[in-house]
Amino acid sequence: MRAKKLISLLLAVVMVLSITACGNSGVAAEATEGADGVENVSGADSAKAEHEPITIMSANKDYSGFIEYVKSVYPEINMEVVPYRGGNATQYMYDQLYTGYMPDIYSTTQMFTCYDKYPEHLIDLSKYDFTSKYNEARISQYELDGKCYLLPTDYDVIGLAYNASLFEREGWEVPSSFEELEKLAPVIKEAGYDLADCATHLPGFGFQYMCNIADTKFLRSIEGIKWQRDFLAGNATAVEGLKNTFDYIQRWVDIGMLEYSSDDQAPNEHFKEGNTAFFVGDLYAWNTKEDGTGDVIKPLPYLSEDGTQNMFISNTVRSYGLNKKLEEPGNEQKLEDALKVMELLSTDEGMTRIMERYESPSAKICSLKGWEMPETSPHYDYKEFIAEGHVAPLIYAGWENIMVDAGNAFFAYMSGECTAMDVLKTIDERQTENLLSGVKVYATVEETLEVEDLAKLTGMVFCEAAGADLALISMNEWKEGVSSRDENADGIGGAMMPLDMTEMDIVCWLPTGWYGTIQTYSFTGARIKELVQTGYDPNGNGNTYPYVLVAPEGFELDDDTEYTVYFAGITEDVAAESTMNDSEIVGLTAMEAYLDRVDISKPADIIWK
């Protein structure tokens, strides 16, 4: 990815996101066989600097352990992580595939439906031996015209979670059907406990809860699968297909299993206090304390009425492919290195490193042949249940332009602000709009807007909307050895690639995400200069990230003058120096309004006069 300079006439911080380095090596090295039958390369240290780095995007994935493994086997190979901590990683991955603007090793959470882009931008991996190491059933789901462009690594088995220690202390039987859950719910409440916490910080969650429960009732039946196909083709409606299913979903709402919270972290934190029986949503923790000394949390499938159609939901955490540009002349060494990385990825050790997630025991299932679920897996008790096929695929592909509105409508339904029929009509209306006129386009981007360009655009738009003088926009960058969870998620998420910019694309990089408002503070010019010099430490651990100061052309900063500043990333200590003013203007709304009236197609269009 090329980097550009964000110009602010007074102060400018230039962050270079380099994904290429020096030329090809061609240096031969002596090889010996090592772990997993992979060759270790010796005498390669001198050649290491001559190998262009093989890039891979983080997107909430910690690759430090895997990179260490690559270095231990092939010390001459350089790997570099392209950081991404935006609010819509899946859409960003789609945009990468669609435009070909991707790192050397492409990763994705979904098998997208833009099938013509696979052979255009990805290498066919079916011709390489390492592809044969994967489970045939998993690979068959990825084949296109007899070719394979992506390799699935680990996949999550998604369900409900329950506090097993609490159940044991109270002597409650774990429900095996929704009918049993209905009978247990009042017992839990009478004992003084809360029934359930529910993650609601992303609109897609609401859509998934609706679909996941419907999987136990209708969507996984032959009729349900046919309805999905007909609906996406415009030949069926949600009102027709899901009306009866909502009678069942309503029972989940009635007993208190689905409750909306506007606080991103409150449901997770409340559940970990140990006084709640169930959790619905993205928890990724199997103990209420990080050190493992708290209550044990265990998984539970989504429950059908009588227990005969209980379902887990499968979601591939990452699939990996290779950028087709690696096959271009001049990239021979990079292609050779990238194939070696994919070879290591396809071993037990490599897969284990890829599947690591923070300190939690692995809850994932590996796609390699012969993999055995370890007894430490929280899903071990469901090993046979999962093997028997009680798993439904996550509903995503084809629904990308519907799920946000549907999810928000479902949240309103959970809160009692609208009816089930309102949700279904929202789904039908959005699908009709998509089929008739397509998704609203806010800009047609002709030249990639890099992170620095978007920082300038965001600062300019938000300052105009909130009446601020200038902005400090924090930037993310990869720091070797720093976990992805410690990266900066408060600045600009990523680039804007050359394509039609929709709301889904804007949220990929916008600091305020879907719902955040524009908040400002007051600081003197002297203090602003200090903050630009020190940068932003989002986690208080000394890993600072640079600020870009965004101001109008010709703006001069005076040390003694007090300015109104918008921050994309501000620490509690710095915020305490001033009084926060919440404009109550949603950042996404401000950006969309600006793009409706100003044509932004290339970096040169971003001018703050």
PDB file of N, CA and C in Angstrom, residues 194-229:
ATOM      1  N   ASP A 194     -30.119 -12.663  37.370  1.00  0.00           N
ATOM      2  CA  ASP A 194     -30.594 -12.216  36.068  1.00  0.00           C
ATOM      3  C   ASP A 194     -30.572 -13.400  35.112  1.00  0.00           C
ATOM      4  N   LEU A 195     -31.513 -13.414  34.199  1.00  0.00           N
ATOM      5  CA  LEU A 195     -31.598 -14.548  33.277  1.00  0.00           C
ATOM      6  C   LEU A 195     -30.516 -14.485  32.208  1.00  0.00           C
ATOM      7  N   ALA A 196     -30.379 -13.339  31.530  1.00  0.00           N
ATOM      8  CA  ALA A 196     -29.459 -13.298  30.388  1.00  0.00           C
ATOM      9  C   ALA A 196     -28.939 -11.893  30.121  1.00  0.00           C
ATOM     10  N   ASP A 197     -27.714 -11.833  29.636  1.00  0.00           N
ATOM     11  CA  ASP A 197     -27.150 -10.626  29.044  1.00  0.00           C
ATOM     12  C   ASP A 197     -26.988 -10.883  27.556  1.00  0.00           C
ATOM     13  N   CYS A 198     -27.077  -9.818  26.786  1.00  0.00           N
ATOM     14  CA  CYS A 198     -27.102  -9.970  25.332  1.00  0.00           C
ATOM     15  C   CYS A 198     -26.211  -8.910  24.691  1.00  0.00           C
ATOM     16  N   ALA A 199     -25.231  -9.321  23.886  1.00  0.00           N
ATOM     17  CA  ALA A 199     -24.353  -8.381  23.189  1.00  0.00           C
ATOM     18  C   ALA A 199     -25.134  -7.674  22.087  1.00  0.00           C
ATOM     19  N   THR A 200     -25.123  -6.352  22.109  1.00  0.00           N
ATOM     20  CA  THR A 200     -25.908  -5.586  21.135  1.00  0.00           C
ATOM     21  C   THR A 200     -25.116  -4.405  20.570  1.00  0.00           C
ATOM     22  N   HIS A 201     -23.784  -4.500  20.576  1.00  0.00           N
ATOM     23  CA  HIS A 201     -22.999  -3.342  20.151  1.00  0.00           C
ATOM     24  C   HIS A 201     -22.815  -3.240  18.645  1.00  0.00           C
ATOM     25  N   LEU A 202     -23.220  -4.247  17.869  1.00  0.00           N
ATOM     26  CA  LEU A 202     -23.167  -4.173  16.417  1.00  0.00           C
ATOM     27  C   LEU A 202     -24.538  -4.530  15.847  1.00  0.00           C
ATOM     28  N   PRO A 203     -25.013  -3.787  14.853  1.00  0.00           N
ATOM     29  CA  PRO A 203     -26.355  -4.070  14.318  1.00  0.00           C
ATOM     30  C   PRO A 203     -26.482  -5.464  13.723  1.00  0.00           C
ATOM     31  N   GLY A 204     -25.348  -5.988  13.206  1.00  0.00           N
ATOM     32  CA  GLY A 204     -25.402  -7.333  12.644  1.00  0.00           C
ATOM     33  C   GLY A 204     -25.758  -8.390  13.665  1.00  0.00           C
ATOM     34  N   PHE A 205     -25.504  -8.115  14.952  1.00  0.00           N
ATOM     35  CA  PHE A 205     -25.865  -9.080  15.990  1.00  0.00           C
ATOM     36  C   PHE A 205     -27.372  -9.311  16.027  1.00  0.00           C
ATOM     37  N   GLY A 206     -28.124  -8.222  15.919  1.00  0.00           N
ATOM     38  CA  GLY A 206     -29.579  -8.365  15.938  1.00  0.00           C
ATOM     39  C   GLY A 206     -30.058  -9.247  14.802  1.00  0.00           C
ATOM     40  N   PHE A 207     -29.496  -9.041  13.622  1.00  0.00           N
ATOM     41  CA  PHE A 207     -29.843  -9.871  12.472  1.00  0.00           C
ATOM     42  C   PHE A 207     -29.489 -11.331  12.732  1.00  0.00           C
ATOM     43  N   GLN A 208     -28.302 -11.569  13.326  1.00  0.00           N
ATOM     44  CA  GLN A 208     -27.880 -12.937  13.571  1.00  0.00           C
ATOM     45  C   GLN A 208     -28.743 -13.621  14.626  1.00  0.00           C
ATOM     46  N   TYR A 209     -29.144 -12.910  15.676  1.00  0.00           N
ATOM     47  CA  TYR A 209     -29.998 -13.534  16.686  1.00  0.00           C
ATOM     48  C   TYR A 209     -31.303 -14.012  16.050  1.00  0.00           C
ATOM     49  N   MET A 210     -31.858 -13.162  15.202  1.00  0.00           N
ATOM     50  CA  MET A 210     -33.086 -13.537  14.507  1.00  0.00           C
ATOM     51  C   MET A 210     -32.862 -14.799  13.672  1.00  0.00           C
ATOM     52  N   CYS A 211     -31.761 -14.823  12.895  1.00  0.00           N
ATOM     53  CA  CYS A 211     -31.489 -15.967  12.025  1.00  0.00           C
ATOM     54  C   CYS A 211     -31.121 -17.212  12.817  1.00  0.00           C
ATOM     55  N   ASN A 212     -30.319 -17.044  13.876  1.00  0.00           N
ATOM     56  CA  ASN A 212     -29.859 -18.210  14.635  1.00  0.00           C
ATOM     57  C   ASN A 212     -31.018 -18.934  15.310  1.00  0.00           C
ATOM     58  N   ILE A 213     -31.943 -18.169  15.871  1.00  0.00           N
ATOM     59  CA  ILE A 213     -33.123 -18.793  16.480  1.00  0.00           C
ATOM     60  C   ILE A 213     -33.992 -19.415  15.395  1.00  0.00           C
ATOM     61  N   ALA A 214     -34.111 -18.712  14.260  1.00  0.00           N
ATOM     62  CA  ALA A 214     -34.918 -19.241  13.156  1.00  0.00           C
ATOM     63  C   ALA A 214     -34.320 -20.513  12.578  1.00  0.00           C
ATOM     64  N   ASP A 215     -33.003 -20.697  12.714  1.00  0.00           N
ATOM     65  CA  ASP A 215     -32.369 -21.937  12.245  1.00  0.00           C
ATOM     66  C   ASP A 215     -32.924 -23.159  12.960  1.00  0.00           C
ATOM     67  N   THR A 216     -33.372 -23.003  14.199  1.00  0.00           N
ATOM     68  CA  THR A 216     -33.918 -24.137  14.951  1.00  0.00           C
ATOM     69  C   THR A 216     -35.390 -24.368  14.642  1.00  0.00           C
ATOM     70  N   LYS A 217     -35.979 -23.479  13.866  1.00  0.00           N
ATOM     71  CA  LYS A 217     -37.422 -23.542  13.621  1.00  0.00           C
ATOM     72  C   LYS A 217     -37.770 -23.726  12.145  1.00  0.00           C
ATOM     73  N   PHE A 218     -37.065 -22.970  11.268  1.00  0.00           N
ATOM     74  CA  PHE A 218     -37.507 -22.921   9.877  1.00  0.00           C
ATOM     75  C   PHE A 218     -36.362 -22.859   8.863  1.00  0.00           C
ATOM     76  N   LEU A 219     -35.367 -22.029   9.121  1.00  0.00           N
ATOM     77  CA  LEU A 219     -34.392 -21.715   8.085  1.00  0.00           C
ATOM     78  C   LEU A 219     -33.549 -22.899   7.637  1.00  0.00           C
ATOM     79  N   ARG A 220     -33.362 -23.915   8.497  1.00  0.00           N
ATOM     80  CA  ARG A 220     -32.557 -25.070   8.097  1.00  0.00           C
ATOM     81  C   ARG A 220     -33.392 -26.184   7.479  1.00  0.00           C
ATOM     82  N   SER A 221     -34.670 -25.994   7.410  1.00  0.00           N
ATOM     83  CA  SER A 221     -35.520 -26.985   6.734  1.00  0.00           C
ATOM     84  C   SER A 221     -35.400 -26.791   5.224  1.00  0.00           C
ATOM     85  N   ILE A 222     -35.866 -27.772   4.462  1.00  0.00           N
ATOM     86  CA  ILE A 222     -35.836 -27.656   3.003  1.00  0.00           C
ATOM     87  C   ILE A 222     -36.627 -26.432   2.562  1.00  0.00           C
ATOM     88  N   GLU A 223     -37.770 -26.220   3.202  1.00  0.00           N
ATOM     89  CA  GLU A 223     -38.595 -25.065   2.854  1.00  0.00           C
ATOM     90  C   GLU A 223     -37.874 -23.756   3.184  1.00  0.00           C
ATOM     91  N   GLY A 224     -37.157 -23.756   4.322  1.00  0.00           N
ATOM     92  CA  GLY A 224     -36.444 -22.553   4.725  1.00  0.00           C
ATOM     93  C   GLY A 224     -35.292 -22.219   3.802  1.00  0.00           C
ATOM     94  N   ILE A 225     -34.548 -23.235   3.370  1.00  0.00           N
ATOM     95  CA  ILE A 225     -33.435 -23.010   2.452  1.00  0.00           C
ATOM     96  C   ILE A 225     -33.948 -22.508   1.114  1.00  0.00           C
ATOM     97  N   LYS A 226     -35.065 -23.079   0.652  1.00  0.00           N
ATOM     98  CA  LYS A 226     -35.669 -22.617  -0.601  1.00  0.00           C
ATOM     99  C   LYS A 226     -36.154 -21.177  -0.458  1.00  0.00           C
ATOM    100  N   TRP A 227     -36.748 -20.857   0.698  1.00  0.00           N
ATOM    101  CA  TRP A 227     -37.226 -19.492   0.898  1.00  0.00           C
ATOM    102  C   TRP A 227     -36.074 -18.494   0.842  1.00  0.00           C
ATOM    103  N   GLN A 228     -34.952 -18.809   1.449  1.00  0.00           N
ATOM    104  CA  GLN A 228     -33.797 -17.900   1.420  1.00  0.00           C
ATOM    105  C   GLN A 228     -33.361 -17.630  -0.022  1.00  0.00           C
ATOM    106  N   ARG A 229     -33.270 -18.678  -0.809  1.00  0.00           N
ATOM    107  CA  ARG A 229     -32.862 -18.516  -2.202  1.00  0.00           C
ATOM    108  C   ARG A 229     -33.862 -17.655  -2.963  1.00  0.00           C
TER     109      ARG A 229
END
